[in-house]
Short mmCIF file of C-alpha atoms and ligand atoms in Angstrom, two decimals:
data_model
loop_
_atom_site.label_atom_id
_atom_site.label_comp_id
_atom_site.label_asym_id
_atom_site.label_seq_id
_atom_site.Cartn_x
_atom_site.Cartn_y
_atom_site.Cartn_z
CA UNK A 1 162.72 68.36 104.21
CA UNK A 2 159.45 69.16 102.07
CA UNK A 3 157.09 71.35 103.46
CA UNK A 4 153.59 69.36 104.59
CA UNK A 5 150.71 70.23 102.65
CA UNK A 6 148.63 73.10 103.06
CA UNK A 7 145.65 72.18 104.86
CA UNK A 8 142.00 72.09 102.62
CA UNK A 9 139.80 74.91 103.50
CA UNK A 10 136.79 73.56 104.42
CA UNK A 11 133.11 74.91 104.93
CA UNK A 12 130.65 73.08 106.93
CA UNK A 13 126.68 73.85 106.34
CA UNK A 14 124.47 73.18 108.93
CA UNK A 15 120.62 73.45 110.19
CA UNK A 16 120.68 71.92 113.60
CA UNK A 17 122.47 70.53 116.70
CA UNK A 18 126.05 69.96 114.89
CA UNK A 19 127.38 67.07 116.44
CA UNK A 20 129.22 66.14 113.19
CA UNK A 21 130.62 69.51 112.73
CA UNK A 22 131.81 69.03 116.33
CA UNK A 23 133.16 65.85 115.29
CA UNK A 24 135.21 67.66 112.36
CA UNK A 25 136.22 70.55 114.67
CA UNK A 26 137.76 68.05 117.44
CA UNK A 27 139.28 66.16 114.19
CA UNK A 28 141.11 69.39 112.98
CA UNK A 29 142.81 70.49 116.18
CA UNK A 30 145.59 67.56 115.08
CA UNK A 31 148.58 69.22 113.83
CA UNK A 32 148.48 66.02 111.33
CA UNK A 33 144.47 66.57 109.70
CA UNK A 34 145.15 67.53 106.53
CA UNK A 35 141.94 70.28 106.78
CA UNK A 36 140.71 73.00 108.71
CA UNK A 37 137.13 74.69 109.16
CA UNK A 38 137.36 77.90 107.58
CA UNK A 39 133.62 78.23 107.89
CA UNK A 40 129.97 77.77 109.27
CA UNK A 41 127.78 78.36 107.22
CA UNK A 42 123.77 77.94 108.54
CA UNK A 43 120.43 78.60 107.04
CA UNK A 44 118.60 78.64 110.39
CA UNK A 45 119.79 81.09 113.00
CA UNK A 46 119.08 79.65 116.14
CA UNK A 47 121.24 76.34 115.23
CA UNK A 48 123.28 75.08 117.83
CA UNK A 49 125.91 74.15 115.25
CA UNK A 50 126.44 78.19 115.29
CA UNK A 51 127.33 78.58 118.85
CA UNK A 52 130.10 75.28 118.69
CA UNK A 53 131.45 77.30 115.72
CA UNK A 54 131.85 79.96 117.71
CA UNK A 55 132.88 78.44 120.90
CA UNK A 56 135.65 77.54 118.52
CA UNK A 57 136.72 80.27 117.15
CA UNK A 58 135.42 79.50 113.54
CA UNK A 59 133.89 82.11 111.72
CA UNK A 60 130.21 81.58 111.10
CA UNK A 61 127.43 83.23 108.49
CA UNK A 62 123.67 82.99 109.33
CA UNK A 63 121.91 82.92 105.48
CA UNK A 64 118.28 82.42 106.52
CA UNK A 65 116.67 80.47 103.02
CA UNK A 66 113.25 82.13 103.53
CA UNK A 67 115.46 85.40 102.62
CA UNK A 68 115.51 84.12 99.06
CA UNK A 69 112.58 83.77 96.93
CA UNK A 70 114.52 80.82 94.63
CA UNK A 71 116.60 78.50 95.71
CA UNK A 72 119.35 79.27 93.00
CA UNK A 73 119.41 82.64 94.46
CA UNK A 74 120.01 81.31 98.47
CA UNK A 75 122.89 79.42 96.75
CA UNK A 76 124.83 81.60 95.42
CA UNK A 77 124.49 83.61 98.58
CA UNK A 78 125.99 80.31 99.92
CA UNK A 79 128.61 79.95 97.75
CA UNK A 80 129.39 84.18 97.93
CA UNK A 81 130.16 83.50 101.33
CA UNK A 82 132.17 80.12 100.95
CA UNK A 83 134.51 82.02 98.69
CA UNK A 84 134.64 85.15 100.87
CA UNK A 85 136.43 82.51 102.97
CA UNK A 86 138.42 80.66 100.11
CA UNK A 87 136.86 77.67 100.94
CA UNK A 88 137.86 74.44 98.84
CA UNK A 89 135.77 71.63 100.34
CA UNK A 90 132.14 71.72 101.79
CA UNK A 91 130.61 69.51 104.36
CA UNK A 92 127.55 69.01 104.76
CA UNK A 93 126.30 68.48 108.30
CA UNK A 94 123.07 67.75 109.16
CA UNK A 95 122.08 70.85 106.64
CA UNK A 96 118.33 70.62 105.32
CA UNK A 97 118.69 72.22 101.99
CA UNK A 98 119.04 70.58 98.60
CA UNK A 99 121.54 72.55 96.54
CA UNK A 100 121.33 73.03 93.13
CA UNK A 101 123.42 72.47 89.95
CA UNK A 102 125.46 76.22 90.11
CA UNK A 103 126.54 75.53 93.22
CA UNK A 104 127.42 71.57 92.74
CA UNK A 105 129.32 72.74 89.45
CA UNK A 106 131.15 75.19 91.23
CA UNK A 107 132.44 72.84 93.97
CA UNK A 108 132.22 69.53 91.71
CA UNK A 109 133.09 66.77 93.54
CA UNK A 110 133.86 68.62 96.37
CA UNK A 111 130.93 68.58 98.52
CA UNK A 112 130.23 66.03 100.98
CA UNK A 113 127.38 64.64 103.00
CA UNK A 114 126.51 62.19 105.79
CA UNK A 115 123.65 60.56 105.72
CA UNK A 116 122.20 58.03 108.75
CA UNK A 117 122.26 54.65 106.92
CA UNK A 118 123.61 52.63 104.72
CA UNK A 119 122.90 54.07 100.95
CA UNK A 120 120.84 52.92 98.73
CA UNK A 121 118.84 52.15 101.37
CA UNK A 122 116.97 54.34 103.09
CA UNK A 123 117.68 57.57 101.38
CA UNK A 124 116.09 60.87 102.78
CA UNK A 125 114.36 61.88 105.79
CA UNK A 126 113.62 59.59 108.62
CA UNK A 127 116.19 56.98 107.54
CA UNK A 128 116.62 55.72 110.81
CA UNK A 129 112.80 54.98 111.25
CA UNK A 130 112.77 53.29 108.09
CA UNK A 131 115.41 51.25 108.93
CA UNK A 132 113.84 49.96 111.83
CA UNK A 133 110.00 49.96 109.98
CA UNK A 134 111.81 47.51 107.93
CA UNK A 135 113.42 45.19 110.13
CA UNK A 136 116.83 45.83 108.70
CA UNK A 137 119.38 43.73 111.12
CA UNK A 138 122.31 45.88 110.18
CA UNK A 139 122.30 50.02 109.65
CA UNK A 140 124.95 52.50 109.37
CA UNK A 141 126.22 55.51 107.91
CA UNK A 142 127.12 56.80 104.73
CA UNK A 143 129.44 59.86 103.04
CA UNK A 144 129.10 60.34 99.69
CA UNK A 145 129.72 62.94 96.95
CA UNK A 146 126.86 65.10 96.83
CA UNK A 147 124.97 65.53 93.36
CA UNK A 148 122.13 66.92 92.59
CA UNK A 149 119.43 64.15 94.07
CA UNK A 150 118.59 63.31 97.92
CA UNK A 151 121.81 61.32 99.25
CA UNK A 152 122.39 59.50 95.44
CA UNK A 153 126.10 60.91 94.96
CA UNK A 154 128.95 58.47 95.18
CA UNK A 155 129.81 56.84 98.31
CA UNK A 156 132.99 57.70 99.85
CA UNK A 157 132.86 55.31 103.18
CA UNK A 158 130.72 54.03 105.27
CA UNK A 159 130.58 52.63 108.58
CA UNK A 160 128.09 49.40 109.81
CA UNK A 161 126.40 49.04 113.49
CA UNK A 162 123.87 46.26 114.65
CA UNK A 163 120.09 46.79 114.98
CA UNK A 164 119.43 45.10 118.51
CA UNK A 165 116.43 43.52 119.89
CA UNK A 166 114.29 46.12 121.12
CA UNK A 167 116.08 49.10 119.38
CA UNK A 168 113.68 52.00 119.12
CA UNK A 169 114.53 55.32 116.81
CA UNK A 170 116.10 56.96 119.72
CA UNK A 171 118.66 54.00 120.79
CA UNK A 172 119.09 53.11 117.30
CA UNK A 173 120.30 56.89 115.81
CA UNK A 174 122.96 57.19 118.73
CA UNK A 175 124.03 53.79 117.57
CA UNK A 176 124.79 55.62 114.44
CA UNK A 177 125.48 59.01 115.10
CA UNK A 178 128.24 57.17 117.47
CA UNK A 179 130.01 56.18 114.06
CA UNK A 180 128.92 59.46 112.20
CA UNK A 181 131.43 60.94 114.48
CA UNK A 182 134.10 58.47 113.76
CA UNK A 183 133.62 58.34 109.84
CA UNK A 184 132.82 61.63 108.70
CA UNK A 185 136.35 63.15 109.88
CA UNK A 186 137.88 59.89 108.55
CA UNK A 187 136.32 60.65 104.88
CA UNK A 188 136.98 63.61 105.24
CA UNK A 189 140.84 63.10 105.64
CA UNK A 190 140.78 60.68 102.49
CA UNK A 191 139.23 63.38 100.52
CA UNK A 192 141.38 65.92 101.83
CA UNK A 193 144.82 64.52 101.44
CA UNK A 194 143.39 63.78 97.33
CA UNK A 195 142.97 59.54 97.93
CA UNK A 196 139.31 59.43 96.49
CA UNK A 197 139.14 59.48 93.10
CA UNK A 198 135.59 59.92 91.49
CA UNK A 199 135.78 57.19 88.55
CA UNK A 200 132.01 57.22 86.84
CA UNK A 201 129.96 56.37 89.88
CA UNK A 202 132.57 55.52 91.98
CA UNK A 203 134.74 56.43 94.22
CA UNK A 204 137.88 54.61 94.22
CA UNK A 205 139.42 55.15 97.78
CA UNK A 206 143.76 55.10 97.84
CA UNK A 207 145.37 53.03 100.16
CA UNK A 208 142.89 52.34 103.06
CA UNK A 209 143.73 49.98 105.23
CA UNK A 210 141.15 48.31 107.62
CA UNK A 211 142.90 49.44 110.31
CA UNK A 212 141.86 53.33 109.02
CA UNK A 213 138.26 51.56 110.00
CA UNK A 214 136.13 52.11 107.08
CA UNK A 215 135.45 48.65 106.87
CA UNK A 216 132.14 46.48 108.60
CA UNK A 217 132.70 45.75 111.93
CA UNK A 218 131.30 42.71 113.40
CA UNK A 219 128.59 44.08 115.90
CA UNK A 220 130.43 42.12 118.59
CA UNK A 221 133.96 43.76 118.02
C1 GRF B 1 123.07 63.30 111.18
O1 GRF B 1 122.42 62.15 111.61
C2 GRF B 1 123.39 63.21 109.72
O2 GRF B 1 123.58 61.91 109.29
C3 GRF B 1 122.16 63.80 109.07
O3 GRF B 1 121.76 64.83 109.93
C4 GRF B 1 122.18 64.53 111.26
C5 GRF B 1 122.90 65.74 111.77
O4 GRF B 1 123.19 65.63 113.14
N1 GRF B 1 122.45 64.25 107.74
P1 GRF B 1 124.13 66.71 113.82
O5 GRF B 1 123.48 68.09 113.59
O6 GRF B 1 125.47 66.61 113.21
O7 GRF B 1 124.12 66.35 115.27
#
C-alpha cells in the first residue's frame, strides 16, 4: 500500500472577519483534504480571522503593515514568517494588501485569492455593489492565481448565483459568500493535490467533474 500524500502546508492571510478561512479550517479537519493550515497570518490585529485561528489551534502572526515604511519590506516580513512555518501554499482571505513581485516570485503560482464576482468583471473593491450598480442578472465568485495586479491572475474556479429582484448589497454578498465557502476549499483541493496546471494565462484544471461543482448552477437548482 503507498503511503497518501503529505498534506500542502498552507498559510492563510487575512484582514477581517475570516469566514473563508473558517471555510478552509472546517475543510481540513477531513482525514482525506489533501492540505492543512499551518498558518494565520494578519496585518490588522484586532481581526476576527485571528481568534478562529486560534479557537483552532492554528498558529497565528499579527504583522501590522503600518510597521513597515515600504511595502517590499512588510512582505518579506510576510514571507519570513510563512517560511518560519514551511509553508508551501498561501491563501488569501479577505486580506487587504497587494503583494509585490519578491513575494509572488517566491511563492509563484502558489498564491491564491477569492474575490466576490465573477472576474473580469468587477475587479477590486466593492464588487458586489458594482455588480448590482450594473444590473448584472448573474454574479459569483472567483479564485484565481494571484499576480501582481488587483484580482487579474488566472482563474482557477468559479462558482455562479442569481441576482434576484430586489437584491440589495447585503442579500446579494451572502448570496455569494454562501458559495465562497463552498469553492474556495474546493480550489483549494485541486491546487493542492497538483490538478491545476498554469498554461500561459490559464489554468487548465485535471479531471473535474461537475459533480466536484465548479460548474454554473442554474439559479433554480
Ligand atoms: C470575501 O468576500 C472575499 O471574496 C473577499 O473578501 C471577503 C472576505 O470575507 N476577498 P471573510 O473575511 O472571509 O468573511
Amino acid at each position: 500500500m503507498t503511503a497518501p500524500a503529505p498534506r500542502k502546508r498552507v498559510g492563510v492571510l487575512v484582514s477581517g472577519t475570516g469566514t473563508n478561512l473558517q471555510a478552509l479550517i472546517d475543510a481540513a479537519k477531513a482525514i482525506d483534504y489533501p492540505a492543512e493550515i499551518a498558518v494565520v497570518v494578519s496585518n490588522v490585529p484586532t481581526a476576527r480571522a485571528l481568534q478562529r485561528a486560534s479557537d483552532a489551534g492554528i498558529p497565528t502572526a499579527v504583522i501590522p503593515h503600518g510597521d513597515y515604511p515600504e511595502r517590499a519590506a512588510f512582505d518579506r516580513a510576510v514571507l519570513e514568517a510563512l517560511a518560519r512555518h514551511r509553508v508551501e501554499l498561501v491563501c488569501l482571505a479577505g486580506f487587504m494588501r497587494l503583494l509585490g513581485r519578491e513575494f509572488l516570485a517566491a511563492y509563484e503560482h502558489r498564491v491564491l485569492n477569492i474575490h466576490p464576482a465573477l472576474l473580469p468583471a468587477f475587479p477590486g473593491m466593492h464588487a458586489v455593489r458594482q455588480a448590482l450598480r450594473y444590473g448584472a442578472k448573474i454574479s459569483g465568485c472567483t479564485v484565481h492565481l494571484v499576480d501582481e495586479g488587483t484580482d487579474t491572475g488566472p482563474i482557477v474556479a468559479q462558482a455562479a448565483v442569481p441576482v434576484l429582484e430586489g437584491d440589495d448589497e447585503a442579500s446579494l454578498a451572502a448570496r455569494i459568500h454562501a458559495e465562497e465557502h463552498r469553492l474556495y476549499p474546493l480550489a483549494l483541493r485541486l491546487v493542492a493535490e497538483g490538478r491545476a496546471a498554469v498554461q500561459g494565462r490559464e489554468v487548465r484544471v485535471e479531471a473535474a467533474p461537475a459533480a466536484e461543482g465548479l460548474t454554473l448552477r442554474n439559479p433554480g437548482s
